[in-house]
Amino acid sequence: MNRDDILKKAQAENSGKDYADIEAQKSGTWAAYFVAVILVILVDTVNGFVLGYVNRGMDFVLFTMAFVAFLTKYIKLRKRHELFVTIFWGLLALMMLALWILQLCKVMP
């Protein structure tokens, strides 16, 4: 395959894509995730002081978001590091799910 064939193939694969829009969406996603993390930390802290306990349901949602983000990244890139990070977030999400269920069953505060 020569240079011109490679160029034509790349142009065909990328036709109709607006890279500025894709990059803006990526930036917006990361900004939204960052704000969500800050808000969950704030809400957990306030709940801890005011109510005396932290609702683990919000933490479950947050960790599941991270798990899905890294799972998607791992599926696309197939890098070992991404797999380890995906497993880490998945285990944290499962732990928070278990704690949240225990809270709902009033086994723990």
mmCIF file of N, CA, C and O in Angstrom:
data_model
loop_
_atom_site.group_PDB
_atom_site.id
_atom_site.type_symbol
_atom_site.label_atom_id
_atom_site.label_comp_id
_atom_site.label_asym_id
_atom_site.label_seq_id
_atom_site.Cartn_x
_atom_site.Cartn_y
_atom_site.Cartn_z
ATOM 1 N N MET A 1 0.861 -1.176 0.000
ATOM 2 C CA MET A 1 0.000 0.000 0.000
ATOM 3 C C MET A 1 0.904 1.236 0.000
ATOM 4 O O MET A 1 1.756 1.383 0.856
ATOM 5 N N ASN A 2 0.704 2.114 -0.949
ATOM 6 C CA ASN A 2 1.554 3.297 -1.040
ATOM 7 C C ASN A 2 0.946 4.467 -0.256
ATOM 8 O O ASN A 2 -0.144 4.381 0.310
ATOM 9 N N ARG A 3 1.665 5.544 -0.290
ATOM 10 C CA ARG A 3 1.284 6.736 0.492
ATOM 11 C C ARG A 3 -0.089 7.265 0.091
ATOM 12 O O ARG A 3 -0.904 7.622 0.946
ATOM 13 N N ASP A 4 -0.373 7.332 -1.197
ATOM 14 C CA ASP A 4 -1.653 7.864 -1.683
ATOM 15 C C ASP A 4 -2.830 6.977 -1.262
ATOM 16 O O ASP A 4 -3.898 7.476 -0.892
ATOM 17 N N ASP A 5 -2.624 5.670 -1.293
ATOM 18 C CA ASP A 5 -3.685 4.758 -0.851
ATOM 19 C C ASP A 5 -3.986 4.932 0.629
ATOM 20 O O ASP A 5 -5.141 4.926 1.058
ATOM 21 N N ILE A 6 -2.931 5.089 1.411
ATOM 22 C CA ILE A 6 -3.105 5.296 2.851
ATOM 23 C C ILE A 6 -3.840 6.608 3.111
ATOM 24 O O ILE A 6 -4.751 6.674 3.940
ATOM 25 N N LEU A 7 -3.474 7.662 2.396
ATOM 26 C CA LEU A 7 -4.119 8.963 2.552
ATOM 27 C C LEU A 7 -5.595 8.892 2.172
ATOM 28 O O LEU A 7 -6.453 9.405 2.897
ATOM 29 N N LYS A 8 -5.914 8.225 1.064
ATOM 30 C CA LYS A 8 -7.320 8.088 0.653
ATOM 31 C C LYS A 8 -8.123 7.297 1.672
ATOM 32 O O LYS A 8 -9.267 7.632 1.979
ATOM 33 N N LYS A 9 -7.534 6.247 2.203
ATOM 34 C CA LYS A 9 -8.226 5.429 3.200
ATOM 35 C C LYS A 9 -8.489 6.236 4.468
ATOM 36 O O LYS A 9 -9.582 6.184 5.043
ATOM 37 N N ALA A 10 -7.499 7.007 4.914
ATOM 38 C CA ALA A 10 -7.670 7.837 6.115
ATOM 39 C C ALA A 10 -8.741 8.899 5.887
ATOM 40 O O ALA A 10 -9.549 9.175 6.783
ATOM 41 N N GLN A 11 -8.760 9.503 4.713
ATOM 42 C CA GLN A 11 -9.770 10.520 4.421
ATOM 43 C C GLN A 11 -11.171 9.909 4.384
ATOM 44 O O GLN A 11 -12.131 10.514 4.850
ATOM 45 N N ALA A 12 -11.285 8.710 3.856
ATOM 46 C CA ALA A 12 -12.592 8.044 3.808
ATOM 47 C C ALA A 12 -13.077 7.702 5.214
ATOM 48 O O ALA A 12 -14.267 7.838 5.528
ATOM 49 N N GLU A 13 -12.170 7.270 6.088
ATOM 50 C CA GLU A 13 -12.540 6.922 7.459
ATOM 51 C C GLU A 13 -12.963 8.147 8.264
ATOM 52 O O GLU A 13 -13.809 8.062 9.145
ATOM 53 N N ASN A 14 -12.361 9.290 7.952
ATOM 54 C CA ASN A 14 -12.597 10.494 8.751
ATOM 55 C C ASN A 14 -13.584 11.459 8.117
ATOM 56 O O ASN A 14 -13.780 12.562 8.633
ATOM 57 N N SER A 15 -14.220 11.083 7.031
ATOM 58 C CA SER A 15 -15.139 12.008 6.377
ATOM 59 C C SER A 15 -16.377 12.228 7.241
ATOM 60 O O SER A 15 -16.894 11.314 7.874
ATOM 61 N N GLY A 16 -16.823 13.461 7.303
ATOM 62 C CA GLY A 16 -18.027 13.803 8.048
ATOM 63 C C GLY A 16 -17.800 14.037 9.530
ATOM 64 O O GLY A 16 -18.743 14.294 10.269
ATOM 65 N N LYS A 17 -16.572 13.937 9.996
ATOM 66 C CA LYS A 17 -16.291 14.148 11.416
ATOM 67 C C LYS A 17 -15.767 15.558 11.634
ATOM 68 O O LYS A 17 -14.879 16.022 10.925
ATOM 69 N N ASP A 18 -16.311 16.221 12.609
ATOM 70 C CA ASP A 18 -15.872 17.559 12.970
ATOM 71 C C ASP A 18 -14.984 17.437 14.209
ATOM 72 O O ASP A 18 -15.468 17.193 15.313
ATOM 73 N N TYR A 19 -13.692 17.568 14.017
ATOM 74 C CA TYR A 19 -12.759 17.351 15.121
ATOM 75 C C TYR A 19 -12.880 18.400 16.209
ATOM 76 O O TYR A 19 -12.678 18.087 17.385
ATOM 77 N N ALA A 20 -13.214 19.625 15.860
ATOM 78 C CA ALA A 20 -13.416 20.655 16.881
ATOM 79 C C ALA A 20 -14.584 20.272 17.782
ATOM 80 O O ALA A 20 -14.520 20.424 19.010
ATOM 81 N N ASP A 21 -15.655 19.743 17.187
ATOM 82 C CA ASP A 21 -16.816 19.307 17.968
ATOM 83 C C ASP A 21 -16.461 18.127 18.871
ATOM 84 O O ASP A 21 -16.845 18.083 20.036
ATOM 85 N N ILE A 22 -15.712 17.166 18.339
ATOM 86 C CA ILE A 22 -15.308 15.996 19.123
ATOM 87 C C ILE A 22 -14.435 16.420 20.300
ATOM 88 O O ILE A 22 -14.631 15.960 21.430
ATOM 89 N N GLU A 23 -13.479 17.295 20.065
ATOM 90 C CA GLU A 23 -12.596 17.756 21.143
ATOM 91 C C GLU A 23 -13.364 18.568 22.181
ATOM 92 O O GLU A 23 -13.106 18.454 23.376
ATOM 93 N N ALA A 24 -14.310 19.393 21.732
ATOM 94 C CA ALA A 24 -15.125 20.164 22.673
ATOM 95 C C ALA A 24 -15.965 19.227 23.537
ATOM 96 O O ALA A 24 -16.120 19.441 24.742
ATOM 97 N N GLN A 25 -16.488 18.184 22.936
ATOM 98 C CA GLN A 25 -17.286 17.223 23.693
ATOM 99 C C GLN A 25 -16.423 16.483 24.707
ATOM 100 O O GLN A 25 -16.842 16.255 25.849
ATOM 101 N N LYS A 26 -15.196 16.115 24.331
ATOM 102 C CA LYS A 26 -14.278 15.461 25.263
ATOM 103 C C LYS A 26 -13.967 16.384 26.441
ATOM 104 O O LYS A 26 -13.978 15.961 27.593
ATOM 105 N N SER A 27 -13.679 17.641 26.143
ATOM 106 C CA SER A 27 -13.377 18.603 27.208
ATOM 107 C C SER A 27 -14.577 18.796 28.126
ATOM 108 O O SER A 27 -14.432 18.861 29.344
ATOM 109 N N GLY A 28 -15.753 18.882 27.532
ATOM 110 C CA GLY A 28 -16.972 19.036 28.324
ATOM 111 C C GLY A 28 -17.231 17.838 29.207
ATOM 112 O O GLY A 28 -17.652 17.978 30.360
ATOM 113 N N THR A 29 -16.959 16.646 28.695
ATOM 114 C CA THR A 29 -17.150 15.429 29.483
ATOM 115 C C THR A 29 -16.214 15.408 30.679
ATOM 116 O O THR A 29 -16.625 15.101 31.804
ATOM 117 N N TRP A 30 -14.949 15.724 30.447
ATOM 118 C CA TRP A 30 -13.994 15.739 31.562
ATOM 119 C C TRP A 30 -14.347 16.826 32.572
ATOM 120 O O TRP A 30 -14.232 16.612 33.782
ATOM 121 N N ALA A 31 -14.775 17.988 32.115
ATOM 122 C CA ALA A 31 -15.165 19.056 33.040
ATOM 123 C C ALA A 31 -16.377 18.631 33.863
ATOM 124 O O ALA A 31 -16.422 18.852 35.078
ATOM 125 N N ALA A 32 -17.353 18.007 33.220
ATOM 126 C CA ALA A 32 -18.542 17.542 33.944
ATOM 127 C C ALA A 32 -18.179 16.485 34.972
ATOM 128 O O ALA A 32 -18.699 16.495 36.102
ATOM 129 N N TYR A 33 -17.304 15.572 34.616
ATOM 130 C CA TYR A 33 -16.875 14.535 35.559
ATOM 131 C C TYR A 33 -16.146 15.156 36.742
ATOM 132 O O TYR A 33 -16.387 14.788 37.887
ATOM 133 N N PHE A 34 -15.277 16.122 36.480
ATOM 134 C CA PHE A 34 -14.543 16.792 37.547
ATOM 135 C C PHE A 34 -15.498 17.505 38.503
ATOM 136 O O PHE A 34 -15.375 17.391 39.729
ATOM 137 N N VAL A 35 -16.480 18.218 37.959
ATOM 138 C CA VAL A 35 -17.465 18.910 38.795
ATOM 139 C C VAL A 35 -18.278 17.899 39.600
ATOM 140 O O VAL A 35 -18.547 18.114 40.787
ATOM 141 N N ALA A 36 -18.640 16.773 38.989
ATOM 142 C CA ALA A 36 -19.394 15.741 39.704
ATOM 143 C C ALA A 36 -18.594 15.202 40.886
ATOM 144 O O ALA A 36 -19.138 15.008 41.982
ATOM 145 N N VAL A 37 -17.305 14.971 40.696
ATOM 146 C CA VAL A 37 -16.457 14.481 41.776
ATOM 147 C C VAL A 37 -16.407 15.498 42.921
ATOM 148 O O VAL A 37 -16.569 15.145 44.097
ATOM 149 N N ILE A 38 -16.210 16.753 42.586
ATOM 150 C CA ILE A 38 -16.156 17.806 43.609
ATOM 151 C C ILE A 38 -17.487 17.891 44.359
ATOM 152 O O ILE A 38 -17.512 17.988 45.593
ATOM 153 N N LEU A 39 -18.595 17.828 43.637
ATOM 154 C CA LEU A 39 -19.907 17.918 44.286
ATOM 155 C C LEU A 39 -20.189 16.714 45.179
ATOM 156 O O LEU A 39 -20.747 16.865 46.273
ATOM 157 N N VAL A 40 -19.810 15.526 44.755
ATOM 158 C CA VAL A 40 -20.011 14.346 45.596
ATOM 159 C C VAL A 40 -19.185 14.456 46.870
ATOM 160 O O VAL A 40 -19.668 14.147 47.967
ATOM 161 N N ILE A 41 -17.955 14.919 46.755
ATOM 162 C CA ILE A 41 -17.118 15.111 47.949
ATOM 163 C C ILE A 41 -17.769 16.137 48.876
ATOM 164 O O ILE A 41 -17.842 15.930 50.095
ATOM 165 N N LEU A 42 -18.264 17.237 48.324
ATOM 166 C CA LEU A 42 -18.914 18.270 49.119
ATOM 167 C C LEU A 42 -20.172 17.731 49.809
ATOM 168 O O LEU A 42 -20.361 17.911 51.014
ATOM 169 N N VAL A 43 -21.023 17.041 49.045
ATOM 170 C CA VAL A 43 -22.266 16.501 49.614
ATOM 171 C C VAL A 43 -21.959 15.450 50.671
ATOM 172 O O VAL A 43 -22.589 15.428 51.733
ATOM 173 N N ASP A 44 -20.989 14.575 50.415
ATOM 174 C CA ASP A 44 -20.608 13.571 51.414
ATOM 175 C C ASP A 44 -20.101 14.221 52.693
ATOM 176 O O ASP A 44 -20.436 13.791 53.798
ATOM 177 N N THR A 45 -19.304 15.264 52.544
ATOM 178 C CA THR A 45 -18.769 15.963 53.717
ATOM 179 C C THR A 45 -19.884 16.617 54.523
ATOM 180 O O THR A 45 -19.940 16.482 55.750
ATOM 181 N N VAL A 46 -20.788 17.316 53.842
ATOM 182 C CA VAL A 46 -21.909 17.964 54.534
ATOM 183 C C VAL A 46 -22.795 16.916 55.213
ATOM 184 O O VAL A 46 -23.185 17.078 56.366
ATOM 185 N N ASN A 47 -23.105 15.829 54.502
ATOM 186 C CA ASN A 47 -23.909 14.764 55.116
ATOM 187 C C ASN A 47 -23.216 14.182 56.337
ATOM 188 O O ASN A 47 -23.867 13.873 57.335
ATOM 189 N N GLY A 48 -21.918 14.025 56.266
ATOM 190 C CA GLY A 48 -21.170 13.500 57.405
ATOM 191 C C GLY A 48 -21.289 14.390 58.625
ATOM 192 O O GLY A 48 -21.486 13.910 59.745
ATOM 193 N N PHE A 49 -21.191 15.695 58.429
ATOM 194 C CA PHE A 49 -21.281 16.620 59.557
ATOM 195 C C PHE A 49 -22.716 16.801 60.045
ATOM 196 O O PHE A 49 -22.970 16.811 61.244
ATOM 197 N N VAL A 50 -23.654 16.952 59.128
ATOM 198 C CA VAL A 50 -25.034 17.259 59.508
ATOM 199 C C VAL A 50 -25.805 16.010 59.931
ATOM 200 O O VAL A 50 -26.476 16.006 60.962
ATOM 201 N N LEU A 51 -25.721 14.956 59.147
ATOM 202 C CA LEU A 51 -26.514 13.756 59.407
ATOM 203 C C LEU A 51 -25.772 12.703 60.219
ATOM 204 O O LEU A 51 -26.384 11.793 60.765
ATOM 205 N N GLY A 52 -24.463 12.808 60.264
ATOM 206 C CA GLY A 52 -23.676 11.841 61.011
ATOM 207 C C GLY A 52 -23.299 10.607 60.202
ATOM 208 O O GLY A 52 -22.664 9.702 60.721
ATOM 209 N N TYR A 53 -23.701 10.541 58.956
ATOM 210 C CA TYR A 53 -23.301 9.433 58.092
ATOM 211 C C TYR A 53 -23.254 9.914 56.643
ATOM 212 O O TYR A 53 -23.775 10.964 56.320
ATOM 213 N N VAL A 54 -22.630 9.112 55.814
ATOM 214 C CA VAL A 54 -22.496 9.440 54.396
ATOM 215 C C VAL A 54 -23.306 8.428 53.601
ATOM 216 O O VAL A 54 -23.157 7.224 53.786
ATOM 217 N N ASN A 55 -24.182 8.915 52.717
ATOM 218 C CA ASN A 55 -24.969 8.043 51.856
ATOM 219 C C ASN A 55 -24.055 7.499 50.759
ATOM 220 O O ASN A 55 -23.558 8.245 49.923
ATOM 221 N N ARG A 56 -23.835 6.206 50.755
ATOM 222 C CA ARG A 56 -22.924 5.585 49.797
ATOM 223 C C ARG A 56 -23.532 5.423 48.402
ATOM 224 O O ARG A 56 -22.831 5.025 47.478
ATOM 225 N N GLY A 57 -24.808 5.730 48.241
ATOM 226 C CA GLY A 57 -25.438 5.639 46.927
ATOM 227 C C GLY A 57 -24.804 6.583 45.922
ATOM 228 O O GLY A 57 -24.586 6.216 44.762
ATOM 229 N N MET A 58 -24.501 7.804 46.358
ATOM 230 C CA MET A 58 -23.857 8.769 45.452
ATOM 231 C C MET A 58 -22.458 8.320 45.081
ATOM 232 O O MET A 58 -22.021 8.478 43.943
ATOM 233 N N ASP A 59 -21.741 7.739 46.052
ATOM 234 C CA ASP A 59 -20.396 7.243 45.760
ATOM 235 C C ASP A 59 -20.461 6.087 44.768
ATOM 236 O O ASP A 59 -19.615 5.974 43.885
ATOM 237 N N PHE A 60 -21.469 5.238 44.917
ATOM 238 C CA PHE A 60 -21.669 4.131 43.970
ATOM 239 C C PHE A 60 -21.851 4.674 42.547
ATOM 240 O O PHE A 60 -21.231 4.180 41.606
ATOM 241 N N VAL A 61 -22.670 5.700 42.396
ATOM 242 C CA VAL A 61 -22.906 6.290 41.076
ATOM 243 C C VAL A 61 -21.611 6.871 40.512
ATOM 244 O O VAL A 61 -21.265 6.641 39.344
ATOM 245 N N LEU A 62 -20.881 7.589 41.324
ATOM 246 C CA LEU A 62 -19.640 8.223 40.873
ATOM 247 C C LEU A 62 -18.607 7.185 40.451
ATOM 248 O O LEU A 62 -17.991 7.294 39.380
ATOM 249 N N PHE A 63 -18.414 6.153 41.270
ATOM 250 C CA PHE A 63 -17.427 5.134 40.938
ATOM 251 C C PHE A 63 -17.860 4.317 39.725
ATOM 252 O O PHE A 63 -17.022 3.860 38.951
ATOM 253 N N THR A 64 -19.161 4.143 39.550
ATOM 254 C CA THR A 64 -19.646 3.433 38.364
ATOM 255 C C THR A 64 -19.387 4.260 37.107
ATOM 256 O O THR A 64 -19.032 3.711 36.058
ATOM 257 N N MET A 65 -19.525 5.581 37.207
ATOM 258 C CA MET A 65 -19.193 6.453 36.074
ATOM 259 C C MET A 65 -17.733 6.271 35.672
ATOM 260 O O MET A 65 -17.413 6.137 34.487
ATOM 261 N N ALA A 66 -16.846 6.262 36.657
ATOM 262 C CA ALA A 66 -15.422 6.087 36.372
ATOM 263 C C ALA A 66 -15.155 4.708 35.785
ATOM 264 O O ALA A 66 -14.375 4.565 34.833
ATOM 265 N N PHE A 67 -15.814 3.691 36.333
ATOM 266 C CA PHE A 67 -15.657 2.332 35.820
ATOM 267 C C PHE A 67 -16.047 2.254 34.342
ATOM 268 O O PHE A 67 -15.305 1.708 33.521
ATOM 269 N N VAL A 68 -17.183 2.812 33.994
ATOM 270 C CA VAL A 68 -17.652 2.759 32.604
ATOM 271 C C VAL A 68 -16.714 3.556 31.689
ATOM 272 O O VAL A 68 -16.405 3.115 30.579
ATOM 273 N N ALA A 69 -16.234 4.702 32.161
ATOM 274 C CA ALA A 69 -15.317 5.510 31.346
ATOM 275 C C ALA A 69 -14.039 4.732 31.046
ATOM 276 O O ALA A 69 -13.576 4.692 29.894
ATOM 277 N N PHE A 70 -13.460 4.095 32.066
ATOM 278 C CA PHE A 70 -12.217 3.362 31.845
ATOM 279 C C PHE A 70 -12.445 2.040 31.126
ATOM 280 O O PHE A 70 -11.574 1.584 30.384
ATOM 281 N N LEU A 71 -13.606 1.435 31.309
ATOM 282 C CA LEU A 71 -13.924 0.222 30.561
ATOM 283 C C LEU A 71 -14.006 0.536 29.067
ATOM 284 O O LEU A 71 -13.454 -0.193 28.228
ATOM 285 N N THR A 72 -14.644 1.644 28.742
ATOM 286 C CA THR A 72 -14.732 2.071 27.345
ATOM 287 C C THR A 72 -13.342 2.342 26.783
ATOM 288 O O THR A 72 -13.017 1.922 25.667
ATOM 289 N N LYS A 73 -12.516 3.005 27.579
ATOM 290 C CA LYS A 73 -11.156 3.308 27.143
ATOM 291 C C LYS A 73 -10.359 2.018 26.947
ATOM 292 O O LYS A 73 -9.626 1.876 25.970
ATOM 293 N N TYR A 74 -10.526 1.064 27.869
ATOM 294 C CA TYR A 74 -9.813 -0.206 27.732
ATOM 295 C C TYR A 74 -10.269 -0.966 26.476
ATOM 296 O O TYR A 74 -9.446 -1.514 25.746
ATOM 297 N N ILE A 75 -11.558 -0.992 26.226
ATOM 298 C CA ILE A 75 -12.078 -1.712 25.056
ATOM 299 C C ILE A 75 -11.507 -1.117 23.763
ATOM 300 O O ILE A 75 -11.175 -1.848 22.835
ATOM 301 N N LYS A 76 -11.340 0.200 23.738
ATOM 302 C CA LYS A 76 -10.827 0.840 22.530
ATOM 303 C C LYS A 76 -9.314 0.693 22.388
ATOM 304 O O LYS A 76 -8.801 0.497 21.295
ATOM 305 N N LEU A 77 -8.572 0.787 23.511
ATOM 306 C CA LEU A 77 -7.109 0.812 23.437
ATOM 307 C C LEU A 77 -6.446 -0.531 23.729
ATOM 308 O O LEU A 77 -5.314 -0.764 23.312
ATOM 309 N N ARG A 78 -7.111 -1.382 24.491
ATOM 310 C CA ARG A 78 -6.581 -2.698 24.875
ATOM 311 C C ARG A 78 -5.216 -2.605 25.553
ATOM 312 O O ARG A 78 -4.315 -3.405 25.299
ATOM 313 N N LYS A 79 -5.062 -1.605 26.449
ATOM 314 C CA LYS A 79 -3.813 -1.457 27.196
ATOM 315 C C LYS A 79 -3.972 -2.085 28.574
ATOM 316 O O LYS A 79 -5.001 -1.923 29.227
ATOM 317 N N ARG A 80 -2.950 -2.784 29.008
ATOM 318 C CA ARG A 80 -2.991 -3.474 30.295
ATOM 319 C C ARG A 80 -3.254 -2.500 31.447
ATOM 320 O O ARG A 80 -4.013 -2.799 32.355
ATOM 321 N N HIS A 81 -2.622 -1.333 31.398
ATOM 322 C CA HIS A 81 -2.819 -0.331 32.448
ATOM 323 C C HIS A 81 -4.287 0.051 32.577
ATOM 324 O O HIS A 81 -4.814 0.171 33.690
ATOM 325 N N GLU A 82 -4.948 0.247 31.443
ATOM 326 C CA GLU A 82 -6.365 0.621 31.467
ATOM 327 C C GLU A 82 -7.217 -0.495 32.063
ATOM 328 O O GLU A 82 -8.204 -0.233 32.744
ATOM 329 N N LEU A 83 -6.826 -1.739 31.835
ATOM 330 C CA LEU A 83 -7.546 -2.869 32.426
ATOM 331 C C LEU A 83 -7.432 -2.836 33.947
ATOM 332 O O LEU A 83 -8.428 -3.032 34.658
ATOM 333 N N PHE A 84 -6.230 -2.574 34.456
ATOM 334 C CA PHE A 84 -6.039 -2.518 35.913
ATOM 335 C C PHE A 84 -6.847 -1.373 36.534
ATOM 336 O O PHE A 84 -7.465 -1.537 37.588
ATOM 337 N N VAL A 85 -6.841 -0.225 35.882
ATOM 338 C CA VAL A 85 -7.611 0.919 36.386
ATOM 339 C C VAL A 85 -9.109 0.607 36.326
ATOM 340 O O VAL A 85 -9.858 0.927 37.256
ATOM 341 N N THR A 86 -9.543 -0.061 35.260
ATOM 342 C CA THR A 86 -10.951 -0.450 35.125
ATOM 343 C C THR A 86 -11.360 -1.395 36.250
ATOM 344 O O THR A 86 -12.416 -1.217 36.870
ATOM 345 N N ILE A 87 -10.525 -2.371 36.527
ATOM 346 C CA ILE A 87 -10.815 -3.321 37.616
ATOM 347 C C ILE A 87 -10.874 -2.593 38.952
ATOM 348 O O ILE A 87 -11.766 -2.849 39.771
ATOM 349 N N PHE A 88 -9.948 -1.664 39.180
ATOM 350 C CA PHE A 88 -9.928 -0.891 40.421
ATOM 351 C C PHE A 88 -11.246 -0.134 40.618
ATOM 352 O O PHE A 88 -11.874 -0.225 41.675
ATOM 353 N N TRP A 89 -11.685 0.600 39.590
ATOM 354 C CA TRP A 89 -12.924 1.371 39.698
ATOM 355 C C TRP A 89 -14.133 0.448 39.825
ATOM 356 O O TRP A 89 -15.090 0.750 40.536
ATOM 357 N N GLY A 90 -14.088 -0.697 39.140
ATOM 358 C CA GLY A 90 -15.179 -1.657 39.246
ATOM 359 C C GLY A 90 -15.308 -2.219 40.651
ATOM 360 O O GLY A 90 -16.417 -2.344 41.185
ATOM 361 N N LEU A 91 -14.171 -2.535 41.263
ATOM 362 C CA LEU A 91 -14.201 -3.044 42.639
ATOM 363 C C LEU A 91 -14.691 -1.976 43.622
ATOM 364 O O LEU A 91 -15.468 -2.276 44.536
ATOM 365 N N LEU A 92 -14.251 -0.750 43.421
ATOM 366 C CA LEU A 92 -14.738 0.338 44.281
ATOM 367 C C LEU A 92 -16.242 0.529 44.110
ATOM 368 O O LEU A 92 -16.964 0.739 45.097
ATOM 369 N N ALA A 93 -16.725 0.449 42.879
ATOM 370 C CA ALA A 93 -18.164 0.599 42.629
ATOM 371 C C ALA A 93 -18.941 -0.520 43.309
ATOM 372 O O ALA A 93 -19.972 -0.276 43.949
ATOM 373 N N LEU A 94 -18.449 -1.759 43.210
ATOM 374 C CA LEU A 94 -19.116 -2.878 43.878
ATOM 375 C C LEU A 94 -19.109 -2.724 45.391
ATOM 376 O O LEU A 94 -20.098 -3.029 46.067
ATOM 377 N N MET A 95 -17.994 -2.239 45.937
ATOM 378 C CA MET A 95 -17.912 -2.007 47.379
ATOM 379 C C MET A 95 -18.928 -0.951 47.822
ATOM 380 O O MET A 95 -19.630 -1.129 48.822
ATOM 381 N N MET A 96 -19.034 0.134 47.063
ATOM 382 C CA MET A 96 -19.993 1.174 47.411
ATOM 383 C C MET A 96 -21.425 0.677 47.249
ATOM 384 O O MET A 96 -22.308 1.033 48.041
ATOM 385 N N LEU A 97 -21.676 -0.180 46.257
ATOM 386 C CA LEU A 97 -23.002 -0.767 46.096
ATOM 387 C C LEU A 97 -23.358 -1.614 47.315
ATOM 388 O O LEU A 97 -24.459 -1.499 47.857
ATOM 389 N N ALA A 98 -22.408 -2.425 47.763
ATOM 390 C CA ALA A 98 -22.652 -3.267 48.938
ATOM 391 C C ALA A 98 -22.905 -2.408 50.179
ATOM 392 O O ALA A 98 -23.843 -2.678 50.957
ATOM 393 N N LEU A 99 -22.107 -1.356 50.368
ATOM 394 C CA LEU A 99 -22.309 -0.468 51.521
ATOM 395 C C LEU A 99 -23.644 0.249 51.444
ATOM 396 O O LEU A 99 -24.331 0.424 52.459
ATOM 397 N N TRP A 100 -24.020 0.663 50.257
ATOM 398 C CA TRP A 100 -25.302 1.353 50.079
ATOM 399 C C TRP A 100 -26.462 0.415 50.396
ATOM 400 O O TRP A 100 -27.432 0.806 51.053
ATOM 401 N N ILE A 101 -26.371 -0.828 49.937
ATOM 402 C CA ILE A 101 -27.426 -1.808 50.240
ATOM 403 C C ILE A 101 -27.509 -2.044 51.741
ATOM 404 O O ILE A 101 -28.610 -2.113 52.307
ATOM 405 N N LEU A 102 -26.360 -2.128 52.399
ATOM 406 C CA LEU A 102 -26.353 -2.294 53.860
ATOM 407 C C LEU A 102 -26.994 -1.080 54.546
ATOM 408 O O LEU A 102 -27.691 -1.221 55.549
ATOM 409 N N GLN A 103 -26.735 0.114 54.007
ATOM 410 C CA GLN A 103 -27.382 1.311 54.560
ATOM 411 C C GLN A 103 -28.889 1.256 54.358
ATOM 412 O O GLN A 103 -29.648 1.594 55.259
ATOM 413 N N LEU A 104 -29.322 0.833 53.183
ATOM 414 C CA LEU A 104 -30.758 0.765 52.923
ATOM 415 C C LEU A 104 -31.459 -0.274 53.814
ATOM 416 O O LEU A 104 -32.602 -0.086 54.195
ATOM 417 N N CYS A 105 -30.736 -1.328 54.155
ATOM 418 C CA CYS A 105 -31.282 -2.370 55.045
ATOM 419 C C CYS A 105 -31.117 -2.010 56.511
ATOM 420 O O CYS A 105 -31.463 -2.816 57.388
ATOM 421 N N LYS A 106 -30.557 -0.826 56.755
ATOM 422 C CA LYS A 106 -30.329 -0.311 58.115
ATOM 423 C C LYS A 106 -29.413 -1.203 58.937
ATOM 424 O O LYS A 106 -29.520 -1.287 60.153
ATOM 425 N N VAL A 107 -28.499 -1.893 58.263
ATOM 426 C CA VAL A 107 -27.499 -2.703 58.948
ATOM 427 C C VAL A 107 -26.385 -1.798 59.458
ATOM 428 O O VAL A 107 -25.787 -2.042 60.487
ATOM 429 N N MET A 108 -26.123 -0.735 58.713
ATOM 430 C CA MET A 108 -25.105 0.242 59.119
ATOM 431 C C MET A 108 -25.616 1.652 58.775
ATOM 432 O O MET A 108 -26.439 1.816 57.889
ATOM 433 N N PRO A 109 -25.086 2.652 59.481
ATOM 434 C CA PRO A 109 -25.544 4.036 59.207
ATOM 435 C C PRO A 109 -25.013 4.582 57.910
ATOM 436 O O PRO A 109 -24.072 4.174 57.357
#
